[in-house]
Tab-separated table of C-alpha atoms in Angstrom:
chain	number	residue	atom	x	y	z
A	66	MET	CA	30.063	-59.337	3.968
A	67	GLU	CA	28.429	-57.581	6.868
A	68	ASP	CA	29.696	-54.146	5.697
A	69	ALA	CA	28.615	-54.883	2.119
A	70	ALA	CA	25.119	-55.815	3.282
A	71	ARG	CA	24.923	-52.669	5.379
A	72	HIS	CA	26.096	-50.530	2.480
A	73	LEU	CA	23.598	-52.147	0.132
A	74	ALA	CA	20.841	-51.476	2.645
A	75	LEU	CA	21.947	-47.850	2.879
A	76	LEU	CA	21.869	-47.453	-0.901
A	77	THR	CA	18.410	-49.005	-1.012
A	78	ARG	CA	17.188	-46.747	1.780
A	79	THR	CA	18.804	-43.691	0.159
A	80	THR	CA	17.074	-44.451	-3.130
A	81	GLU	CA	13.753	-44.679	-1.331
A	82	VAL	CA	14.380	-41.375	0.458
A	83	VAL	CA	15.401	-39.393	-2.598
A	84	ASN	CA	12.381	-40.692	-4.499
A	85	SER	CA	9.936	-40.150	-1.666
A	86	SER	CA	9.565	-36.389	-2.025
A	87	LEU	CA	10.123	-33.510	-4.408
A	88	ASP	CA	10.584	-31.093	-1.529
A	89	LEU	CA	14.282	-30.250	-1.609
A	90	GLN	CA	14.648	-29.387	2.077
A	91	GLU	CA	12.845	-32.542	3.134
A	92	VAL	CA	15.133	-34.678	0.982
A	93	MET	CA	18.296	-32.987	2.326
A	94	GLU	CA	17.309	-33.549	5.944
A	95	ALA	CA	16.406	-37.211	5.308
A	96	ILE	CA	19.694	-37.854	3.498
A	97	ALA	CA	21.722	-36.362	6.365
A	98	HIS	CA	19.931	-38.637	8.826
A	99	GLU	CA	20.237	-41.823	6.749
A	100	VAL	CA	23.934	-41.334	5.905
A	101	ALA	CA	24.931	-40.625	9.511
A	102	ALA	CA	22.986	-43.658	10.718
A	103	ALA	CA	24.316	-46.097	8.099
A	104	LEU	CA	27.978	-45.034	8.349
A	105	GLU	CA	27.689	-44.741	12.120
A	106	THR	CA	29.053	-41.199	12.216
A	107	ASP	CA	28.333	-38.552	14.812
A	108	SER	CA	27.159	-35.941	12.311
A	109	ALA	CA	26.431	-35.321	8.657
A	110	TYR	CA	26.240	-32.070	6.668
A	111	VAL	CA	24.597	-31.424	3.299
A	112	TYR	CA	25.595	-28.318	1.327
A	113	LEU	CA	23.959	-26.990	-1.843
A	114	TYR	CA	25.857	-25.007	-4.441
A	115	ASP	CA	24.564	-21.485	-5.191
A	116	GLU	CA	25.709	-20.591	-8.714
A	117	ARG	CA	24.742	-16.955	-8.298
A	118	THR	CA	27.178	-16.372	-5.423
A	119	ASP	CA	29.542	-19.289	-6.201
A	120	GLU	CA	29.096	-20.549	-2.646
A	121	LEU	CA	28.241	-23.778	-0.868
A	122	VAL	CA	25.313	-23.164	1.481
A	123	LEU	CA	24.569	-25.469	4.419
A	124	ARG	CA	21.030	-26.810	4.003
A	125	ALA	CA	20.738	-29.804	6.368
A	126	THR	CA	22.566	-31.350	9.338
A	127	HIS	CA	22.293	-34.434	11.539
A	128	GLY	CA	23.879	-34.754	14.980
A	129	THR	CA	24.431	-31.027	15.390
A	130	SER	CA	22.599	-27.769	14.801
A	131	VAL	CA	23.297	-24.215	13.675
A	132	ALA	CA	23.295	-21.925	16.709
A	133	ASP	CA	22.092	-18.827	14.841
A	134	ALA	CA	19.624	-19.775	12.099
A	135	GLY	CA	19.827	-16.264	10.686
A	136	ARG	CA	23.515	-16.754	9.813
A	137	VAL	CA	23.612	-19.769	7.513
A	138	PRO	CA	27.193	-21.122	7.045
A	139	ARG	CA	28.543	-20.479	3.550
A	140	MET	CA	31.868	-21.195	1.878
A	141	ARG	CA	33.310	-20.707	-1.578
A	142	ARG	CA	34.634	-23.544	-3.689
A	143	GLY	CA	38.094	-24.397	-2.402
A	144	GLU	CA	37.370	-22.818	0.978
A	145	GLY	CA	37.331	-25.236	3.903
A	146	ILE	CA	37.730	-29.001	3.673
A	147	THR	CA	34.295	-29.525	2.139
A	148	GLY	CA	34.882	-26.625	-0.237
A	149	ALA	CA	38.148	-28.297	-1.325
A	150	ALA	CA	36.283	-31.511	-2.153
A	151	ALA	CA	33.810	-29.489	-4.235
A	152	ALA	CA	36.565	-27.594	-6.039
A	153	GLU	CA	38.631	-30.717	-6.723
A	154	ARG	CA	35.478	-32.768	-7.542
A	155	ALA	CA	37.032	-35.600	-5.511
A	156	PRO	CA	36.681	-37.015	-1.987
A	157	VAL	CA	38.746	-35.583	0.865
A	158	MET	CA	39.288	-37.719	3.959
A	159	ILE	CA	41.128	-36.717	7.155
A	160	ALA	CA	41.305	-39.358	9.874
A	161	SER	CA	42.144	-37.159	12.872
A	162	ASP	CA	42.682	-33.581	14.008
A	163	ALA	CA	40.686	-32.260	11.042
A	164	HIS	CA	40.466	-28.842	12.649
A	165	LEU	CA	44.258	-28.514	12.397
A	166	ASP	CA	44.231	-28.952	8.640
A	167	PRO	CA	45.208	-25.677	6.882
A	168	ARG	CA	42.065	-25.950	4.743
A	169	PHE	CA	39.782	-26.099	7.786
A	170	LYS	CA	37.241	-23.249	8.019
A	171	ALA	CA	35.584	-22.529	11.343
A	172	PHE	CA	32.071	-21.128	11.742
A	173	PRO	CA	31.199	-19.425	15.040
A	174	ASN	CA	27.719	-20.999	15.076
A	175	LEU	CA	28.899	-24.561	14.255
A	176	PRO	CA	30.916	-26.725	16.750
A	177	GLU	CA	33.042	-28.309	13.996
A	178	ASP	CA	36.243	-28.402	16.017
A	179	ASP	CA	34.530	-30.968	18.278
A	180	TYR	CA	35.076	-33.587	15.576
A	181	ALA	CA	38.321	-35.403	14.865
A	182	SER	CA	37.675	-36.986	11.461
A	183	ILE	CA	35.908	-35.892	8.287
A	184	LEU	CA	34.988	-37.423	4.957
A	185	ALA	CA	33.767	-34.917	2.364
A	186	VAL	CA	32.604	-35.671	-1.173
A	187	PRO	CA	31.228	-33.475	-3.987
A	188	ILE	CA	27.662	-33.832	-5.223
A	189	LEU	CA	27.841	-33.995	-9.010
A	190	ALA	CA	25.070	-34.385	-11.595
A	191	ARG	CA	26.617	-35.162	-14.992
A	192	GLU	CA	29.764	-33.256	-14.022
A	193	LYS	CA	27.695	-30.282	-12.835
A	194	LEU	CA	28.378	-29.276	-9.228
A	195	GLU	CA	25.204	-29.395	-7.164
A	196	GLY	CA	26.707	-29.311	-3.677
A	197	ALA	CA	28.811	-31.299	-1.198
A	198	LEU	CA	28.264	-33.879	1.530
A	199	ASN	CA	30.382	-34.709	4.572
A	200	VAL	CA	30.277	-36.978	7.609
A	201	ARG	CA	32.219	-36.528	10.879
A	202	THR	CA	33.177	-38.490	14.003
A	203	ARG	CA	34.335	-37.216	17.351
A	204	GLU	CA	36.911	-40.002	17.672
A	205	PRO	CA	39.638	-40.439	15.044
A	206	ARG	CA	38.555	-42.689	12.216
A	207	ALA	CA	40.099	-43.715	8.913
A	208	PHE	CA	37.241	-44.312	6.489
A	209	THR	CA	37.738	-47.326	4.215
A	210	GLN	CA	37.754	-47.103	0.465
A	211	ALA	CA	34.439	-48.928	0.439
A	212	GLU	CA	32.939	-46.240	2.660
A	213	VAL	CA	34.377	-43.519	0.447
A	214	ASP	CA	32.923	-45.185	-2.650
A	215	LEU	CA	29.619	-45.635	-0.862
A	216	LEU	CA	29.407	-41.949	0.040
A	217	MET	CA	30.281	-40.986	-3.559
A	218	THR	CA	27.514	-43.261	-4.823
A	219	ILE	CA	25.059	-41.711	-2.370
A	220	ALA	CA	26.162	-38.251	-3.500
A	221	GLY	CA	25.341	-39.242	-7.081
A	222	GLN	CA	21.874	-40.345	-5.993
A	223	VAL	CA	21.417	-37.074	-4.111
A	224	ALA	CA	22.514	-35.086	-7.188
A	225	GLN	CA	19.678	-36.495	-9.268
A	226	SER	CA	17.228	-35.791	-6.477
A	227	ILE	CA	18.472	-32.195	-6.251
A	228	GLU	CA	17.988	-31.705	-9.992
A	229	HIS	CA	14.428	-33.015	-9.840
A	230	ALA	CA	13.621	-31.023	-6.693
A	231	LYS	CA	14.993	-27.827	-8.274
A	232	LEU	CA	12.805	-28.297	-11.334
A	233	TYR	CA	9.807	-28.916	-9.103
A	234	SER	CA	10.681	-25.910	-6.953
A	235	GLN	CA	10.978	-23.688	-10.031
A	236	ALA	CA	7.607	-24.892	-11.295
A	237	GLN	CA	6.030	-24.270	-7.895
A	238	ARG	CA	7.656	-20.867	-7.743
A	239	ARG	CA	6.260	-19.970	-11.143
A	240	VAL	CA	2.782	-21.067	-10.084
A	241	HIS	CA	3.166	-19.003	-6.913
A	242	GLU	CA	4.204	-15.956	-8.948
A	243	LEU	CA	1.328	-16.342	-11.390
A	244	GLU	CA	-1.152	-16.700	-8.527
A	245	ALA	CA	0.226	-13.538	-6.894
A	246	LEU	CA	0.052	-11.577	-10.153
A	247	ALA	CA	-3.450	-12.915	-10.792
A	248	ARG	CA	-4.579	-11.697	-7.354
A	249	ILE	CA	-3.058	-8.295	-8.040
A	250	SER	CA	-4.664	-8.037	-11.483
A	251	GLU	CA	-8.015	-9.029	-10.019
A	252	ALA	CA	-7.744	-6.448	-7.256
A	253	VAL	CA	-6.740	-3.716	-9.702
A	254	SER	CA	-9.540	-4.526	-12.151
A	255	GLU	CA	-12.268	-4.921	-9.520
A	256	SER	CA	-11.649	-1.731	-7.566
A	257	LEU	CA	-12.492	1.704	-8.911
A	258	TYR	CA	-10.470	3.350	-6.160
A	259	LEU	CA	-6.730	3.859	-6.433
A	260	GLU	CA	-6.201	3.479	-2.690
A	261	GLU	CA	-7.855	0.058	-2.625
A	262	SER	CA	-5.825	-1.183	-5.616
A	263	LEU	CA	-2.482	-0.140	-4.155
A	264	GLN	CA	-3.403	-1.481	-0.725
A	265	ALA	CA	-4.178	-4.858	-2.331
A	266	ILE	CA	-0.823	-4.794	-4.138
A	267	VAL	CA	1.073	-4.112	-0.922
A	268	GLN	CA	-0.744	-6.868	0.976
A	269	THR	CA	-0.164	-9.386	-1.816
A	270	THR	CA	3.514	-8.422	-1.943
A	271	VAL	CA	3.941	-9.132	1.759
A	272	GLU	CA	2.141	-12.473	1.516
A	273	SER	CA	3.863	-13.644	-1.677
A	274	THR	CA	7.438	-12.922	-0.589
A	275	ASN	CA	7.106	-13.619	3.152
A	276	ALA	CA	8.121	-10.018	3.707
A	277	THR	CA	8.046	-8.259	7.057
A	278	GLY	CA	6.687	-5.112	5.449
A	279	ALA	CA	6.108	-3.238	2.202
A	280	ALA	CA	5.115	0.238	1.060
A	281	ILE	CA	4.620	2.298	-2.067
A	282	VAL	CA	6.479	5.611	-2.133
A	283	LEU	CA	4.957	8.245	-4.407
A	284	GLU	CA	6.801	10.821	-6.505
A	285	ASP	CA	6.454	13.579	-3.943
A	286	GLY	CA	8.069	11.415	-1.250
A	287	ARG	CA	4.843	10.499	0.523
A	288	ILE	CA	4.808	6.937	1.831
A	289	ALA	CA	1.439	5.426	1.075
A	290	TRP	CA	-0.197	2.174	2.052
A	291	PRO	CA	2.477	0.855	4.445
A	292	GLU	CA	2.149	-2.716	5.637
A	293	GLY	CA	4.133	-4.477	8.384
A	294	ARG	CA	7.544	-3.519	9.743
A	295	ALA	CA	11.109	-2.959	8.590
A	296	GLY	CA	13.395	-5.979	8.147
A	297	LYS	CA	17.131	-6.680	7.987
A	298	HIS	CA	17.125	-6.568	4.194
A	299	ALA	CA	15.269	-4.208	1.858
A	300	VAL	CA	14.624	-4.005	-1.865
A	301	ARG	CA	13.628	-0.784	-3.630
A	302	LEU	CA	12.150	-1.120	-7.108
A	303	PRO	CA	11.098	1.854	-9.268
A	304	LEU	CA	7.565	2.096	-10.611
A	305	ARG	CA	8.027	3.092	-14.243
A	306	TRP	CA	5.406	4.302	-16.693
A	307	ARG	CA	6.437	5.045	-20.261
A	308	GLY	CA	10.040	5.598	-19.301
A	309	ARG	CA	9.212	7.863	-16.362
A	310	THR	CA	9.584	6.959	-12.679
A	311	ILE	CA	6.277	7.626	-10.920
A	312	GLY	CA	6.994	5.948	-7.593
A	313	GLU	CA	8.828	3.193	-5.804
A	314	LEU	CA	7.979	-0.189	-4.280
A	315	VAL	CA	9.868	-0.873	-1.046
A	316	VAL	CA	9.877	-4.367	0.472
A	317	ASP	CA	11.515	-5.470	3.746
A	318	ARG	CA	12.428	-8.950	4.917
A	319	ASP	CA	14.639	-10.513	7.577
A	320	SER	CA	16.161	-12.974	5.067
A	321	ARG	CA	17.971	-12.147	1.846
A	322	PHE	CA	16.034	-11.729	-1.393
A	323	SER	CA	16.810	-14.295	-4.080
A	324	ASP	CA	16.867	-13.677	-7.818
A	325	ASP	CA	13.433	-15.313	-8.022
A	326	ASP	CA	12.137	-12.919	-5.367
A	327	ARG	CA	13.475	-9.944	-7.314
A	328	GLN	CA	11.883	-11.158	-10.543
A	329	LEU	CA	8.526	-11.481	-8.796
A	330	LEU	CA	8.907	-8.033	-7.224
A	331	GLU	CA	9.761	-6.518	-10.600
A	332	ALA	CA	6.538	-7.956	-12.013
A	333	ILE	CA	4.599	-6.621	-9.015
A	334	ALA	CA	6.227	-3.196	-9.426
A	335	SER	CA	5.134	-3.169	-13.063
A	336	GLN	CA	1.552	-3.961	-12.026
A	337	ALA	CA	1.694	-1.271	-9.335
A	338	ALA	CA	2.860	1.315	-11.889
A	339	VAL	CA	-0.045	0.436	-14.190
A	340	ALA	CA	-2.525	0.601	-11.308
A	341	LEU	CA	-1.117	3.920	-10.095
A	342	GLU	CA	-1.231	5.601	-13.499
A	343	HIS	CA	-4.600	4.162	-14.517
A	344	GLY	CA	-6.013	5.141	-11.142
A	345	ARG	CA	-4.787	8.686	-11.607
A	346	MET	CA	-6.215	8.819	-15.128
A	347	ALA	CA	-9.565	7.580	-13.866
A	348	LEU	CA	-9.474	10.107	-11.043
A	349	ARG	CA	-8.681	12.905	-13.469
A	350	GLY	CA	-11.635	11.811	-15.606
A	351	VAL	CA	-13.977	11.743	-12.623
A	352	LEU	CA	-12.731	15.161	-11.476
A	353	ALA	CA	-13.223	16.589	-14.962
A	354	GLN	CA	-16.799	15.307	-15.048
A	355	GLU	CA	-17.468	16.642	-11.558
A	356	ILE	CA	-16.013	20.046	-12.420
A	357	HIS	CA	-18.094	20.155	-15.606
A	358	HIS	CA	-21.206	19.253	-13.626
A	359	ARG	CA	-20.563	21.888	-10.974
A	360	VAL	CA	-19.679	24.627	-13.450
A	361	LYS	CA	-22.797	23.869	-15.510
A	362	ASN	CA	-24.997	23.982	-12.407
A	363	ASN	CA	-23.384	27.217	-11.250
A	364	LEU	CA	-23.849	28.868	-14.641
A	365	GLN	CA	-27.499	27.791	-14.707
A	366	THR	CA	-27.947	29.303	-11.243
A	367	VAL	CA	-26.334	32.559	-12.372
A	368	ALA	CA	-28.569	32.658	-15.457
A	369	SER	CA	-31.689	32.117	-13.332
A	370	LEU	CA	-30.703	34.881	-10.917
A	371	LEU	CA	-30.021	37.314	-13.763
A	372	ARG	CA	-33.402	36.545	-15.364
A	373	LEU	CA	-35.114	37.105	-12.032
A	374	GLN	CA	-33.236	40.382	-11.594
A	375	ALA	CA	-34.167	41.477	-15.123
A	376	ARG	CA	-37.907	41.025	-14.424
A	377	ALA	CA	-37.799	43.353	-11.413
A	378	GLU	CA	-39.253	46.840	-11.918
A	379	ASN	CA	-38.002	50.219	-10.688
A	380	VAL	CA	-34.554	48.849	-9.788
A	381	ASP	CA	-31.385	50.935	-9.807
A	382	PRO	CA	-29.232	49.327	-12.565
A	383	GLN	CA	-26.003	49.938	-10.685
A	384	LYS	CA	-27.361	48.298	-7.548
A	385	ALA	CA	-28.764	45.404	-9.553
A	386	LEU	CA	-25.360	44.865	-11.136
A	387	GLY	CA	-23.651	44.988	-7.720
A	388	ASP	CA	-26.120	42.466	-6.309
A	389	SER	CA	-25.530	40.134	-9.254
A	390	VAL	CA	-21.765	40.388	-8.816
A	391	ASN	CA	-22.032	39.466	-5.134
A	392	ARG	CA	-24.223	36.471	-5.977
A	393	ILE	CA	-21.733	35.232	-8.549
A	394	LEU	CA	-18.869	35.702	-6.085
A	395	ALA	CA	-20.805	33.706	-3.473
A	396	ILE	CA	-21.157	30.810	-5.946
A	397	ALA	CA	-17.469	31.097	-6.824
A	398	ALA	CA	-16.528	30.912	-3.145
A	399	VAL	CA	-18.333	27.569	-2.796
A	400	HIS	CA	-16.608	26.225	-5.904
A	401	GLU	CA	-13.245	27.392	-4.540
A	402	VAL	CA	-13.760	25.591	-1.218
A	403	LEU	CA	-14.786	22.381	-3.008
A	404	THR	CA	-11.730	22.535	-5.244
A	405	GLU	CA	-9.305	23.210	-2.396
A	406	HIS	CA	-10.493	20.320	-0.255
A	407	ARG	CA	-11.380	17.929	-3.097
A	408	GLU	CA	-14.415	16.762	-1.177
A	409	ASP	CA	-18.129	16.709	-1.872
A	410	ASP	CA	-18.954	18.486	1.394
A	411	VAL	CA	-18.307	22.106	2.320
A	412	GLN	CA	-17.482	23.347	5.800
A	413	LEU	CA	-20.077	26.072	6.264
A	414	ASP	CA	-18.157	27.906	8.974
A	415	GLU	CA	-15.198	28.353	6.605
A	416	LEU	CA	-17.438	29.349	3.703
A	417	ILE	CA	-19.453	31.905	5.674
A	418	ASP	CA	-16.274	33.414	7.098
A	419	ARG	CA	-14.911	33.912	3.582
A	420	LEU	CA	-18.147	35.476	2.353
A	421	ARG	CA	-18.308	37.729	5.403
A	422	ALA	CA	-14.823	39.097	4.741
A	423	MET	CA	-15.558	39.577	1.034
A	424	LEU	CA	-18.860	41.409	1.549
A	425	VAL	CA	-17.574	43.636	4.365
A	426	GLN	CA	-14.681	44.729	2.187
A	427	GLY	CA	-16.839	45.272	-0.898
A	428	LEU	CA	-19.915	46.894	0.553
A	429	VAL	CA	-19.247	48.934	3.660
A	430	ALA	CA	-16.644	49.705	6.280
A	431	GLY	CA	-16.843	50.847	9.880
A	432	LYS	CA	-19.464	48.424	11.090
A	433	ASP	CA	-18.942	46.059	13.986
A	434	VAL	CA	-19.455	42.502	12.690
A	435	SER	CA	-19.156	39.540	15.061
A	436	SER	CA	-19.630	35.873	14.307
A	437	SER	CA	-20.036	32.602	16.181
A	438	LEU	CA	-19.746	29.723	13.739
A	439	GLU	CA	-19.917	26.060	14.674
A	440	PRO	CA	-18.345	23.464	12.361
A	441	VAL	CA	-21.136	22.230	10.082
A	442	SER	CA	-20.736	20.434	6.743
A	443	LEU	CA	-23.141	20.481	3.827
A	444	ALA	CA	-23.200	18.966	0.335
A	445	GLY	CA	-21.818	21.186	-2.407
A	446	GLN	CA	-25.074	22.086	-4.211
A	447	ARG	CA	-26.909	22.891	-0.987
A	448	ALA	CA	-23.888	24.887	0.206
A	449	THR	CA	-24.208	27.017	-2.948
A	450	SER	CA	-27.820	27.778	-2.057
A	451	LEU	CA	-26.898	28.677	1.509
A	452	ALA	CA	-24.081	30.923	0.243
A	453	LEU	CA	-26.588	32.871	-1.872
A	454	VAL	CA	-28.993	33.113	1.052
A	455	PHE	CA	-26.254	34.371	3.357
A	456	SER	CA	-25.003	36.905	0.799
A	457	GLU	CA	-28.489	38.386	0.354
A	458	LEU	CA	-29.278	38.582	4.074
A	459	PHE	CA	-25.843	39.769	5.197
A	460	GLY	CA	-25.626	42.262	2.318
A	461	ASN	CA	-28.982	43.709	3.342
A	462	ALA	CA	-27.825	44.026	6.967
A	463	LEU	CA	-24.640	45.818	5.874
A	464	GLU	CA	-26.491	48.266	3.631
A	465	HIS	CA	-29.632	48.928	5.653
A	466	GLY	CA	-29.019	47.608	9.155
A	467	GLY	CA	-27.461	49.134	12.240
A	468	ASN	CA	-23.819	49.481	13.191
A	469	THR	CA	-23.660	46.167	15.009
A	470	ILE	CA	-24.221	42.904	13.157
A	471	SER	CA	-23.952	39.384	14.531
A	472	ILE	CA	-23.761	36.102	12.617
A	473	THR	CA	-24.519	32.761	14.249
A	474	LEU	CA	-24.261	29.266	12.779
A	475	THR	CA	-25.273	26.279	14.877
A	476	GLY	CA	-26.062	22.630	14.330
A	477	LEU	CA	-28.455	20.906	16.718
A	478	ASP	CA	-30.629	17.778	16.603
A	479	GLY	CA	-30.150	17.236	12.860
A	480	GLU	CA	-30.899	20.856	11.969
A	481	VAL	CA	-28.761	23.807	10.929
A	482	VAL	CA	-29.663	27.330	11.997
A	483	LEU	CA	-28.131	30.437	10.432
A	484	SER	CA	-29.020	33.750	12.110
A	485	ILE	CA	-28.071	37.266	10.993
A	486	ALA	CA	-29.099	40.107	13.320
A	487	ASP	CA	-28.468	43.867	13.389
A	488	ASP	CA	-29.473	46.725	15.699
A	489	GLY	CA	-31.023	48.916	12.996
A	490	ASP	CA	-34.569	50.111	12.426
A	491	GLY	CA	-35.963	46.774	11.342
A	492	MET	CA	-37.314	45.674	7.980
A	493	GLN	CA	-35.947	47.885	5.169
A	494	ALA	CA	-36.740	45.879	2.046
A	495	ALA	CA	-40.230	45.242	0.765
A	496	ASP	CA	-41.590	41.800	1.445
A	497	ASP	CA	-41.736	41.127	-2.301
A	498	SER	CA	-38.284	42.518	-3.157
A	499	THR	CA	-36.094	40.587	-5.599
A	500	GLY	CA	-33.473	39.732	-2.980
A	501	LEU	CA	-36.001	38.470	-0.485
A	502	SER	CA	-37.807	36.486	-3.168
A	503	ILE	CA	-34.531	34.769	-4.026
A	504	VAL	CA	-33.918	33.973	-0.370
A	505	ARG	CA	-37.380	32.534	0.191
A	506	ALA	CA	-37.172	30.390	-2.943
A	507	LEU	CA	-33.729	29.004	-2.096
A	508	VAL	CA	-34.616	28.242	1.518
A	509	ARG	CA	-37.857	26.524	0.505
A	510	ASP	CA	-36.810	24.617	-2.635
A	511	GLU	CA	-33.108	23.919	-2.176
A	512	LEU	CA	-32.612	23.784	1.604
A	513	HIS	CA	-36.097	22.461	2.468
A	514	GLY	CA	-36.198	24.834	5.391
A	515	GLU	CA	-37.927	27.999	6.509
A	516	LEU	CA	-37.042	31.673	6.788
A	517	THR	CA	-38.173	33.739	9.771
A	518	LEU	CA	-37.799	37.549	10.004
A	519	VAL	CA	-38.100	39.100	13.457
A	520	ASN	CA	-38.322	42.908	14.035
A	521	ASP	CA	-37.674	43.300	17.765
A	522	PRO	CA	-35.403	45.205	18.067
A	523	GLY	CA	-33.649	45.725	14.769
A	524	LEU	CA	-33.959	42.825	12.359
A	525	ARG	CA	-33.018	39.191	12.827
A	526	ALA	CA	-33.243	36.680	9.982
A	527	ASP	CA	-33.315	33.022	10.977
A	528	VAL	CA	-32.781	30.307	8.380
A	529	ARG	CA	-33.543	26.835	9.695
A	530	PHE	CA	-33.157	23.694	7.581
A	531	PRO	CA	-32.374	19.968	7.987
A	532	ALA	CA	-28.720	18.989	7.879
A	533	ARG	CA	-29.632	15.903	5.838
A	534	ILE	CA	-32.311	15.298	3.264
A	535	GLU	CA	-33.691	12.042	1.944
A	536	ILE	CA	-32.637	10.773	-1.475
A	537	GLY	CA	-35.191	11.748	-4.073
A	538	LYS	CA	-36.650	14.559	-2.001
A	539	ASP	CA	-34.877	17.142	-4.129
A	540	ASP	CA	-33.851	16.588	-7.734
A	541	HIS	CA	-31.284	19.375	-7.599
A	542	ALA	CA	-29.469	18.588	-4.367
A	543	ASN	CA	-27.349	15.688	-3.217
A	544	PRO	CA	-27.831	14.394	0.341
A	545	ASP	CA	-25.075	15.080	2.792
A	546	ARG	CA	-22.837	12.105	3.392
């Protein structure tokens, strides 16, 4: 009567436990504790069946612990004493020396050979295997039939709890996946920049899968937007767009990836592919508009210069044509630098060095040209104006100046100073010449600076202008960033 009352109390308590929570791990740990306490055993183990791998996986223990949490004990059906109970779908009881049984399976991180007896039963839900449950004692013990029946009854209660917890876990997992995909979609739709979208995808991937790190690998092998560190396990998923692989999503984690994890990562990879391709399409559209804008501005500048040249009187046609060619080449050099670097700013030292080499080769040879150019950046449209100014002044020094020419570019206190000096006879062009008129107009209207010509000795032309201009000060020029 005493045992029956105790067993009834255990069943009542077990029912309360399995109905107290939908968290599967919490239920497993509570069951292990209650069973070991009610049957007065030294330990209890609860295994869950993994259909994907056809293995029993240890999920909860009482009275002992797993030494290495990273190596969870697993066994196939029919392997080990508990695996035999699961395979046979019937209880297995060994009263003593259980570790000597030929079915016994040892785990290096579980002290199972410390126990003499074992009672193992399958966990079945309507004939479907859900796991296995065992209890152990250090001293030999022959479990009674009532205790065996009790443990089978408890296993049936646990089976129903496992079914409900799995359904709840799947629902929670789906909600988690939808929330992650929603965050990714929001990040992709809100940001106009490809880098920000992909960075958000990588961060969400790490958070949603408890990953140690993630990265997106582009087609050319570049690893972009890395997050975190490498783990023991890695998953590589292709980013596909219209049947073509355009990249790869790489995710690292210390624990294995489940099928649910892979399904979520496949959905994330699909979103990443869309973001990557749409971002590139948007970038191509922006670049096309920018190129159109720059080409149109450059052509308008060329047209204005040609009109100005056409109005000049008593000009040698061949020289006028040569001057126009050099001006067009100067504009082209700016456009080339902008295209190479894909930036809105131009490095003036690089630009001036290119123009110097081009003009020296095209106009004259045998002159000693030296340059001292500090790194200075300028917005594209203003750089075009400075290129024209430099071409006019340097071309004049090559044609009419002395044998020694020096070029200096400096940036100081928010101003840029370009100086071109030669050791010739001084001013050679009339003050109202076409070239000088172009220079004065560009320095005044586009660069918002001033031009100074000094004849002592030779000729030195100083162009001084602010490195930055205020928005709205010039309708034709963008402020430097």
